[in-house]
Amino acid sequence: MKAGVIVFPGSNCDRDAAVAIERVCGTKPVMVWHGDSDLPQLDLIVIPGGFSYGDYLRAGAMAGKSPVMREVIERAKQGTRVLGICNGFQVLTETGILPGALMRNASLKFVCRDVRMRAEQTDSPFTNKFGQNEEISIPVAHHDGNYFADEDTLDALEDNGQVAFRYHNDNPNGSQRDIAGIFNRRKTVLGMMPHPERVIGDELGGTDGVKIFESLVAAL
Amino acid sequence: MNAITPDIVAEHGLSAEEYERVKTAMGREPNITELGIFSVMWSEHCSYKSSRRHLAKLPTEAPWVICGPGENAGVIDIGDGQAAIFKMESHNHPSYIEPYQGAATGVGGILRDVFTMGARPVANMNALRFGSPDHPKTKHLVSGVVAGIGGYGNCVGVPTIGGECDFHPAYNGNILVNAMTVGVAEQDKIFYSAAAGIGNPVVYVGSKTGRDGIHGATMASAEFAEDSEEKRPTVQVGDPFTEKLLIEACLELMASDAIVAIQDMGAAGLTSSSVEMASKGEVGLELDLDQVPQRETGMTAYEMMLSESQERMLMVLRPGAEEEAHAVFRKWDLDFAVIGKVTDTKHLTLRHHGNVVADIPVPPLVEDAPNYDRPHVPTPANPDIASVPDPDNVEDALLTLLACPDLASKRWIWEQYDHMVMGDTVGRPGGDAGMVRVHGTDKGLAVTTDVNPRYCKADPVEGGKQAVAETYRNISATGATPLAITNCLNFGNPEKPEIMGQFVGCIEGMAEACAALDYPVISGNVSLYNETNGQAILPTPAIGGVGLIGDIDQRVGVAYGDGETLIMVGESAGHLGQSLYLREILDSEDGPSPRVDLQAERRHGEFVRDLITQSLLTASHDVSGGGLLVAVAEMAMAAVIGASLDIDTTAGSLFGEDQARYVVATTNADAVLAKAEAAGVTASILGTTGGDTLKISGSDAISVATLSETNEHWLPDYMATP
């Protein structure tokens, strides 16, 4: 699998994502600097966690307008798989590739801990290795992970099977309908607040993140 | 130019005698800019004028020490050509005045100390001390400090893997915020601060200079009074995003050979960095202040030299490397300016608007700084306590202790810190020591911070020893070998002989412990004048320890398994003086501190590490505040498994705070006991693990769920009440 990880100034989970991809998939991803507007041909684009451009205007807002994202949006339209993790999810909602917005956590505090959730869809390139409603635990680390969309959008997400992961009796941020991660309509783009790249080995406290990367390889 | 009046001298925190020294050093009257530079360089914070002669007593050498105190941070060898670089630093005064920014910039400053030397920061820790929970300010301070530490560390993307947080009324007017950073570098890529190469360019990188933080170092060198909040403008404002860019840009440039010397601008900003670089290199620097990137217009030379704007560095480059370096900083959108050159004059010469505005000989500025032998009196020994009644009800006593502010779970704090970013956290907060894997290897670095200020108050020498010994135990309990420490020495006003006596006593105890444990001090920081209206804090020499484990798969945590045997390593004499049991149950802070047998600490630490290396242990935990029963309860809560103990139920046995003890869990008790006997170490079986309750001989069982609920409740409940 040929993967690329986008690096913005302020990204800080770019290396973690690259390590996870290499460990699970066996090949090193290319690191793509935010100022580059030509992307190589890729099977997977990862928008990593962190604080792109300091998240100063609004989490993900400036990254959403960066040169490299114009190209990412094009690729996403063409069906290239795009995985946005944490700040990456925020960037994807800012660009409109994914609906809704990520607001400040209901607690108003940053939260970093393991969270129980369910994988709700098994028919996507990101989740085909999970069982239906499989319970997993993946850590979150964010200040703005409180997913919000209007009722019609939420209903549409549910009807189309676009809710990828849902917190299971353990909502850390107040997100609507316990949403932890969503797909685009075609399920070629996944945005999620939890960090699967942080649970790829028992020494790190879990392996539930591995299946996402294995699913991507299997879907090729 | 205004004449320097005695009032101006006093406003700069210099005594009349010190001002005479300034004139001698200069050979003339200084101008206001020069006076400003002397005042910060000779402040307690920068000159260590009250502490220098005593710090010299600390052991600083070992075969694995690459660089001891004196540089931005200390450096130790961790094998394979790699080095760990670390330091702890205080940001007490600013954090009390403006908790969010004070704490945030404390983290930023200590990170810079570490990456300045070529290390990528891999772990942060912090040691926090607040006033009484009942004090009207405490909640606001806890909330602001924790948010500030998280806000900075989370954005920079360095995991905060642990720390400590205690409460005591002695900190009502002066909280302590001590931040520690550990970084990893290649041994052949370590950078130092000595300027070299006459004519080499001096380069300023990072954020622009503004008027923030002027006189921060001077503020940190004085007591507080009622007006302390008026000092708010002296607190700097942090920008962790810029710091993240600065880390990446510096490390990128450090991969080349462009940098000759580098120094971060911390306390006293451009002044201390330029003086430090010139002094270490035995050269002069000539700076053109018009070239300094400025955030505000009309800044004077005085303001620029004393500004403590954050996220700035000063470098000396190899001649001709300017363009290469500039390209790296341009890529990261950071300011880059050649502001001067290295000279052979040994003078710091500053130009502004074409005029020389300061011309100071560097050697006397540094070497003639005051170095006081302040009068000190030893702390009188505390009388022994009368016999302590045994608990009426062991379960109630245990629950009271688990819910007390010092022992209550600090989850509410560490869940606000990203403790997993960088993907190498293999020991999360909440255990004895945090642990990060050295990226790309199987090695792990164990990190802990400890001190018991009540012990230090009652007996500075034993308290100083105990602080070092407790970090040694916390690291040993994970299986890692303790290698070196950093320290952050927080005390009251050194001009008072009894406070100075506490300082001298703690240093003596620390020195003894470091020597006995082969555990040198490689960096540190002193924070004095932690007093408000004449009320001093408890003597608080916070110790940050670092250890190394060769294979992280060998490490153990505090959570034991089911059906195992619990064994105590070490001996209980039932020492209750200064214990939490005494304070929480009997409302007394009396008695002597526990005595620390350093040979036993060493023997027991080595013994536990050997057991871990031989895979004989499934869990291990140091016994400290709260004593044996609290240690077992903490293991039970981590495991979510109960235990049945057959132990003596006297107060001393259950809750005494004798030192050099561990509780270990094993599936092979016979082997552990045999090895203990062979090693001459006392080891005794406490009981077995299993079920979902903690049963203590003859008492009612308490469910582990109740223990956890009690332990987890206090801090979130406290923070939630308005």
CSV table of N, CA and C in Angstrom, one decimal, chain B residues 270-381:
chain,number,residue,atom,x,y,z
B,270,LEU,N,17.7,37.9,26.2
B,270,LEU,CA,18.8,38.2,25.4
B,270,LEU,C,20.1,38.5,26.2
B,271,THR,N,19.9,39.0,27.4
B,271,THR,CA,21.0,39.3,28.3
B,271,THR,C,21.7,38.0,28.7
B,272,SER,N,20.9,37.1,29.3
B,272,SER,CA,21.6,36.0,29.9
B,272,SER,C,22.1,35.1,28.8
B,273,SER,N,21.4,35.0,27.7
B,273,SER,CA,21.9,34.1,26.6
B,273,SER,C,23.2,34.6,26.0
B,274,SER,N,23.3,35.9,25.8
B,274,SER,CA,24.5,36.5,25.1
B,274,SER,C,25.7,36.4,26.1
B,275,VAL,N,25.4,36.8,27.4
B,275,VAL,CA,26.5,36.8,28.4
B,275,VAL,C,27.0,35.4,28.6
B,276,GLU,N,26.1,34.4,28.7
B,276,GLU,CA,26.4,33.0,28.9
B,276,GLU,C,27.3,32.5,27.7
B,277,MET,N,26.9,32.8,26.5
B,277,MET,CA,27.7,32.3,25.4
B,277,MET,C,29.1,33.0,25.3
B,278,ALA,N,29.1,34.3,25.6
B,278,ALA,CA,30.4,35.0,25.6
B,278,ALA,C,31.3,34.4,26.7
B,279,SER,N,30.7,34.3,27.9
B,279,SER,CA,31.5,33.9,29.1
B,279,SER,C,32.1,32.5,28.9
B,280,LYS,N,31.2,31.6,28.5
B,280,LYS,CA,31.6,30.2,28.3
B,280,LYS,C,32.7,30.1,27.2
B,281,GLY,N,32.6,30.9,26.2
B,281,GLY,CA,33.6,30.8,25.1
B,281,GLY,C,34.8,31.7,25.3
B,282,GLU,N,34.8,32.5,26.4
B,282,GLU,CA,35.9,33.4,26.7
B,282,GLU,C,36.1,34.4,25.6
B,283,VAL,N,35.0,34.9,25.0
B,283,VAL,CA,35.1,35.8,23.9
B,283,VAL,C,34.2,37.0,24.2
B,284,GLY,N,34.1,37.9,23.3
B,284,GLY,CA,33.1,39.0,23.4
B,284,GLY,C,32.1,38.8,22.3
B,285,LEU,N,31.0,39.6,22.5
B,285,LEU,CA,29.9,39.6,21.5
B,285,LEU,C,29.6,41.1,21.2
B,286,GLU,N,29.4,41.4,20.0
B,286,GLU,CA,28.9,42.7,19.6
B,286,GLU,C,27.6,42.5,18.9
B,287,LEU,N,26.5,43.1,19.5
B,287,LEU,CA,25.2,43.0,19.0
B,287,LEU,C,24.7,44.3,18.5
B,288,ASP,N,24.0,44.3,17.4
B,288,ASP,CA,23.3,45.5,16.9
B,288,ASP,C,21.8,45.3,17.1
B,289,LEU,N,21.3,46.0,18.1
B,289,LEU,CA,19.9,45.8,18.5
B,289,LEU,C,18.9,46.2,17.5
B,290,ASP,N,19.3,47.0,16.5
B,290,ASP,CA,18.4,47.4,15.5
B,290,ASP,C,18.0,46.2,14.6
B,291,GLN,N,18.9,45.2,14.7
B,291,GLN,CA,18.6,44.0,13.8
B,291,GLN,C,17.7,43.0,14.6
B,292,VAL,N,17.4,43.2,15.8
B,292,VAL,CA,16.6,42.2,16.6
B,292,VAL,C,15.2,42.3,16.1
B,293,PRO,N,14.6,41.2,15.7
B,293,PRO,CA,13.2,41.2,15.3
B,293,PRO,C,12.3,41.7,16.5
B,294,GLN,N,11.5,42.7,16.2
B,294,GLN,CA,10.7,43.3,17.3
B,294,GLN,C,9.2,43.3,17.0
B,295,ARG,N,8.5,43.0,18.1
B,295,ARG,CA,7.0,42.9,17.9
B,295,ARG,C,6.4,44.3,18.1
B,296,GLU,N,7.1,45.1,18.9
B,296,GLU,CA,6.5,46.4,19.2
B,296,GLU,C,7.4,47.5,18.7
B,297,THR,N,6.9,48.7,18.5
B,297,THR,CA,7.8,49.8,18.0
B,297,THR,C,8.3,50.5,19.2
B,298,GLY,N,9.5,51.2,18.9
B,298,GLY,CA,10.0,52.1,19.9
B,298,GLY,C,10.6,51.5,21.1
B,299,MET,N,11.0,50.2,21.0
B,299,MET,CA,11.6,49.5,22.2
B,299,MET,C,13.0,50.1,22.4
B,300,THR,N,13.3,50.3,23.7
B,300,THR,CA,14.7,50.8,24.1
B,300,THR,C,15.6,49.6,24.2
B,301,ALA,N,16.9,49.9,24.2
B,301,ALA,CA,17.9,48.8,24.4
B,301,ALA,C,17.6,48.1,25.7
B,302,TYR,N,17.3,48.9,26.7
B,302,TYR,CA,17.0,48.3,28.0
B,302,TYR,C,15.9,47.3,27.9
B,303,GLU,N,14.8,47.7,27.3
B,303,GLU,CA,13.6,46.8,27.2
B,303,GLU,C,14.0,45.5,26.4
B,304,MET,N,14.7,45.7,25.3
B,304,MET,CA,15.1,44.5,24.5
B,304,MET,C,16.0,43.5,25.3
B,305,MET,N,16.9,44.1,26.0
B,305,MET,CA,17.8,43.2,26.7
B,305,MET,C,17.1,42.5,27.9
B,306,LEU,N,16.1,43.1,28.5
B,306,LEU,CA,15.5,42.5,29.6
B,306,LEU,C,14.2,41.8,29.3
B,307,SER,N,13.7,41.9,28.1
B,307,SER,CA,12.5,41.2,27.7
B,307,SER,C,12.6,39.7,27.9
B,308,GLU,N,11.5,39.0,28.4
B,308,GLU,CA,11.5,37.6,28.4
B,308,GLU,C,10.5,37.0,27.5
B,309,SER,N,10.4,37.6,26.3
B,309,SER,CA,9.5,37.1,25.3
B,309,SER,C,10.0,35.6,25.1
B,310,GLN,N,9.0,34.8,24.8
B,310,GLN,CA,9.3,33.3,24.7
B,310,GLN,C,9.7,32.9,23.3
B,311,GLU,N,10.1,31.6,23.3
B,311,GLU,CA,10.4,30.9,22.0
B,311,GLU,C,11.4,31.6,21.2
B,312,ARG,N,12.5,32.0,21.8
B,312,ARG,CA,13.6,32.6,21.1
B,312,ARG,C,14.9,31.9,21.4
B,313,MET,N,15.8,31.9,20.4
B,313,MET,CA,17.2,31.3,20.6
B,313,MET,C,18.2,32.1,20.0
B,314,LEU,N,19.4,32.0,20.5
B,314,LEU,CA,20.6,32.7,20.0
B,314,LEU,C,21.6,31.7,19.6
B,315,MET,N,22.2,31.9,18.4
B,315,MET,CA,23.1,30.9,17.9
B,315,MET,C,24.4,31.6,17.3
B,316,VAL,N,25.5,30.9,17.4
B,316,VAL,CA,26.7,31.3,16.7
B,316,VAL,C,26.8,30.3,15.5
B,317,LEU,N,26.9,30.9,14.3
B,317,LEU,CA,27.0,30.0,13.1
B,317,LEU,C,28.4,29.9,12.6
B,318,ARG,N,28.7,28.8,11.9
B,318,ARG,CA,29.9,28.7,11.1
B,318,ARG,C,29.9,29.8,10.1
B,319,PRO,N,31.0,30.4,9.8
B,319,PRO,CA,31.0,31.5,8.8
B,319,PRO,C,30.5,31.0,7.4
B,320,GLY,N,29.6,31.7,6.8
B,320,GLY,CA,29.1,31.3,5.5
B,320,GLY,C,27.9,30.4,5.6
B,321,ALA,N,27.5,30.0,6.8
B,321,ALA,CA,26.3,29.1,7.0
B,321,ALA,C,25.0,29.9,7.1
B,322,GLU,N,25.1,31.2,7.0
B,322,GLU,CA,23.9,32.0,7.2
B,322,GLU,C,22.7,31.6,6.3
B,323,GLU,N,23.1,31.4,5.0
B,323,GLU,CA,22.0,31.2,4.0
B,323,GLU,C,21.3,29.9,4.2
B,324,GLU,N,22.2,28.9,4.5
B,324,GLU,CA,21.7,27.5,4.8
B,324,GLU,C,20.7,27.5,6.0
B,325,ALA,N,21.2,28.2,7.0
B,325,ALA,CA,20.4,28.3,8.2
B,325,ALA,C,19.1,29.1,8.0
B,326,HIS,N,19.2,30.2,7.3
B,326,HIS,CA,18.1,31.0,7.0
B,326,HIS,C,17.0,30.2,6.3
B,327,ALA,N,17.4,29.4,5.3
B,327,ALA,CA,16.4,28.6,4.6
B,327,ALA,C,15.6,27.7,5.5
B,328,VAL,N,16.3,27.1,6.4
B,328,VAL,CA,15.6,26.2,7.3
B,328,VAL,C,14.5,27.0,8.1
B,329,PHE,N,14.9,28.1,8.7
B,329,PHE,CA,14.0,28.9,9.5
B,329,PHE,C,12.9,29.5,8.6
B,330,ARG,N,13.2,29.8,7.4
B,330,ARG,CA,12.2,30.3,6.5
B,330,ARG,C,11.1,29.3,6.2
B,331,LYS,N,11.6,28.0,6.0
B,331,LYS,CA,10.7,26.9,5.8
B,331,LYS,C,9.7,26.8,7.0
B,332,TRP,N,10.2,27.0,8.2
B,332,TRP,CA,9.3,26.9,9.4
B,332,TRP,C,8.7,28.2,9.8
B,333,ASP,N,8.7,29.2,8.9
B,333,ASP,CA,8.1,30.5,9.1
B,333,ASP,C,8.5,31.2,10.4
B,334,LEU,N,9.8,31.1,10.7
B,334,LEU,CA,10.3,31.7,12.0
B,334,LEU,C,11.3,32.8,11.6
B,335,ASP,N,11.3,33.8,12.5
B,335,ASP,CA,12.2,34.9,12.3
B,335,ASP,C,13.6,34.5,12.4
B,336,PHE,N,14.5,35.1,11.6
B,336,PHE,CA,15.9,34.8,11.5
B,336,PHE,C,16.6,36.0,11.2
B,337,ALA,N,17.6,36.4,12.1
B,337,ALA,CA,18.3,37.7,11.9
B,337,ALA,C,19.7,37.6,12.4
B,338,VAL,N,20.7,38.0,11.5
B,338,VAL,CA,22.0,38.1,12.0
B,338,VAL,C,22.1,39.4,12.8
B,339,ILE,N,22.3,39.3,14.1
B,339,ILE,CA,22.3,40.5,14.9
B,339,ILE,C,23.7,40.9,15.5
B,340,GLY,N,24.7,40.2,15.1
B,340,GLY,CA,26.0,40.6,15.6
B,340,GLY,C,27.1,39.6,15.3
B,341,LYS,N,28.2,39.7,16.0
B,341,LYS,CA,29.3,38.8,15.7
B,341,LYS,C,30.1,38.6,16.9
B,342,VAL,N,30.9,37.5,16.9
B,342,VAL,CA,31.8,37.2,18.0
B,342,VAL,C,33.1,38.0,17.9
B,343,THR,N,33.5,38.6,19.0
B,343,THR,CA,34.7,39.5,19.0
B,343,THR,C,35.7,38.9,20.0
B,344,ASP,N,36.9,39.5,19.9
B,344,ASP,CA,38.0,39.0,20.8
B,344,ASP,C,38.1,39.9,22.0
B,345,THR,N,37.1,40.8,22.3
B,345,THR,CA,37.2,41.8,23.3
B,345,THR,C,36.8,41.4,24.7
B,346,LYS,N,36.2,40.2,24.8
B,346,LYS,CA,35.6,39.8,26.0
B,346,LYS,C,34.6,40.8,26.6
B,347,HIS,N,34.1,41.7,25.7
B,347,HIS,CA,33.1,42.6,26.2
B,347,HIS,C,31.8,42.3,25.5
B,348,LEU,N,30.7,42.6,26.2
B,348,LEU,CA,29.4,42.6,25.5
B,348,LEU,C,29.1,44.0,25.1
B,349,THR,N,29.1,44.2,23.8
B,349,THR,CA,29.0,45.6,23.3
B,349,THR,C,27.6,45.6,22.5
B,350,LEU,N,26.8,46.6,22.9
B,350,LEU,CA,25.5,46.7,22.3
B,350,LEU,C,25.4,48.0,21.5
B,351,ARG,N,24.9,47.9,20.3
B,351,ARG,CA,24.7,49.2,19.5
B,351,ARG,C,23.2,49.3,19.3
B,352,HIS,N,22.7,50.5,19.3
B,352,HIS,CA,21.3,50.8,19.0
B,352,HIS,C,21.3,52.2,18.4
B,353,HIS,N,20.5,52.3,17.2
B,353,HIS,CA,20.5,53.5,16.5
B,353,HIS,C,21.9,54.1,16.2
B,354,GLY,N,22.8,53.2,16.0
B,354,GLY,CA,24.2,53.7,15.6
B,354,GLY,C,25.1,54.1,16.8
B,355,ASN,N,24.5,54.1,18.0
B,355,ASN,CA,25.3,54.4,19.2
B,355,ASN,C,25.7,53.2,20.0
B,356,VAL,N,26.8,53.2,20.7
B,356,VAL,CA,27.1,52.1,21.7
B,356,VAL,C,26.3,52.4,22.9
B,357,VAL,N,25.3,51.5,23.3
B,357,VAL,CA,24.5,51.8,24.4
B,357,VAL,C,24.8,51.0,25.6
B,358,ALA,N,25.7,50.0,25.4
B,358,ALA,CA,26.2,49.3,26.6
B,358,ALA,C,27.6,48.7,26.2
B,359,ASP,N,28.5,48.7,27.1
B,359,ASP,CA,29.8,48.1,26.8
B,359,ASP,C,30.3,47.5,28.2
B,360,ILE,N,30.1,46.2,28.3
B,360,ILE,CA,30.3,45.6,29.6
B,360,ILE,C,31.4,44.5,29.5
B,361,PRO,N,32.4,44.6,30.3
B,361,PRO,CA,33.4,43.5,30.4
B,361,PRO,C,32.7,42.2,30.9
B,362,VAL,N,32.7,41.1,30.1
B,362,VAL,CA,32.0,39.9,30.5
B,362,VAL,C,32.6,39.2,31.7
B,363,PRO,N,33.9,39.1,31.8
B,363,PRO,CA,34.4,38.3,33.0
B,363,PRO,C,34.0,38.8,34.3
B,364,PRO,N,34.1,40.1,34.6
B,364,PRO,CA,33.6,40.5,35.9
B,364,PRO,C,32.1,40.4,36.1
B,365,LEU,N,31.4,40.6,35.0
B,365,LEU,CA,29.9,40.5,35.0
B,365,LEU,C,29.5,39.1,35.5
B,366,VAL,N,30.3,38.1,35.1
B,366,VAL,CA,30.0,36.7,35.5
B,366,VAL,C,30.7,36.3,36.8
B,367,GLU,N,32.0,36.6,36.8
B,367,GLU,CA,32.8,36.0,37.9
B,367,GLU,C,32.7,36.8,39.2
B,368,ASP,N,32.5,38.1,39.0
B,368,ASP,CA,32.4,38.9,40.2
B,368,ASP,C,31.0,39.0,40.8
B,369,ALA,N,30.1,38.2,40.2
B,369,ALA,CA,28.7,38.2,40.8
B,369,ALA,C,28.8,37.8,42.3
B,370,PRO,N,27.9,38.4,43.1
B,370,PRO,CA,28.0,38.1,44.5
B,370,PRO,C,27.9,36.6,44.8
B,371,ASN,N,28.6,36.2,45.8
B,371,ASN,CA,28.6,34.8,46.2
B,371,ASN,C,28.5,34.8,47.7
B,372,TYR,N,27.3,34.7,48.2
B,372,TYR,CA,27.2,34.9,49.7
B,372,TYR,C,27.3,33.6,50.5
B,373,ASP,N,27.9,33.7,51.6
B,373,ASP,CA,27.9,32.6,52.6
B,373,ASP,C,26.9,33.1,53.6
B,374,ARG,N,25.6,32.9,53.3
B,374,ARG,CA,24.6,33.4,54.2
B,374,ARG,C,24.6,32.6,55.5
B,375,PRO,N,24.3,33.3,56.6
B,375,PRO,CA,24.3,32.6,57.9
B,375,PRO,C,23.2,31.6,57.9
B,376,HIS,N,23.5,30.4,58.5
B,376,HIS,CA,22.5,29.4,58.5
B,376,HIS,C,22.5,28.6,59.9
B,377,VAL,N,21.3,28.3,60.4
B,377,VAL,CA,21.3,27.5,61.6
B,377,VAL,C,20.6,26.2,61.3
B,378,PRO,N,21.1,25.1,61.9
B,378,PRO,CA,20.5,23.8,61.6
B,378,PRO,C,19.1,23.8,62.2
B,379,THR,N,18.2,23.0,61.6
B,379,THR,CA,16.8,22.9,62.1
B,379,THR,C,16.9,22.0,63.3
B,380,PRO,N,16.3,22.4,64.5
B,380,PRO,CA,16.4,21.6,65.7
B,380,PRO,C,15.6,20.3,65.5
B,381,ALA,N,16.1,19.2,66.1
B,381,ALA,CA,15.4,17.9,65.9
B,381,ALA,C,14.0,18.0,66.5
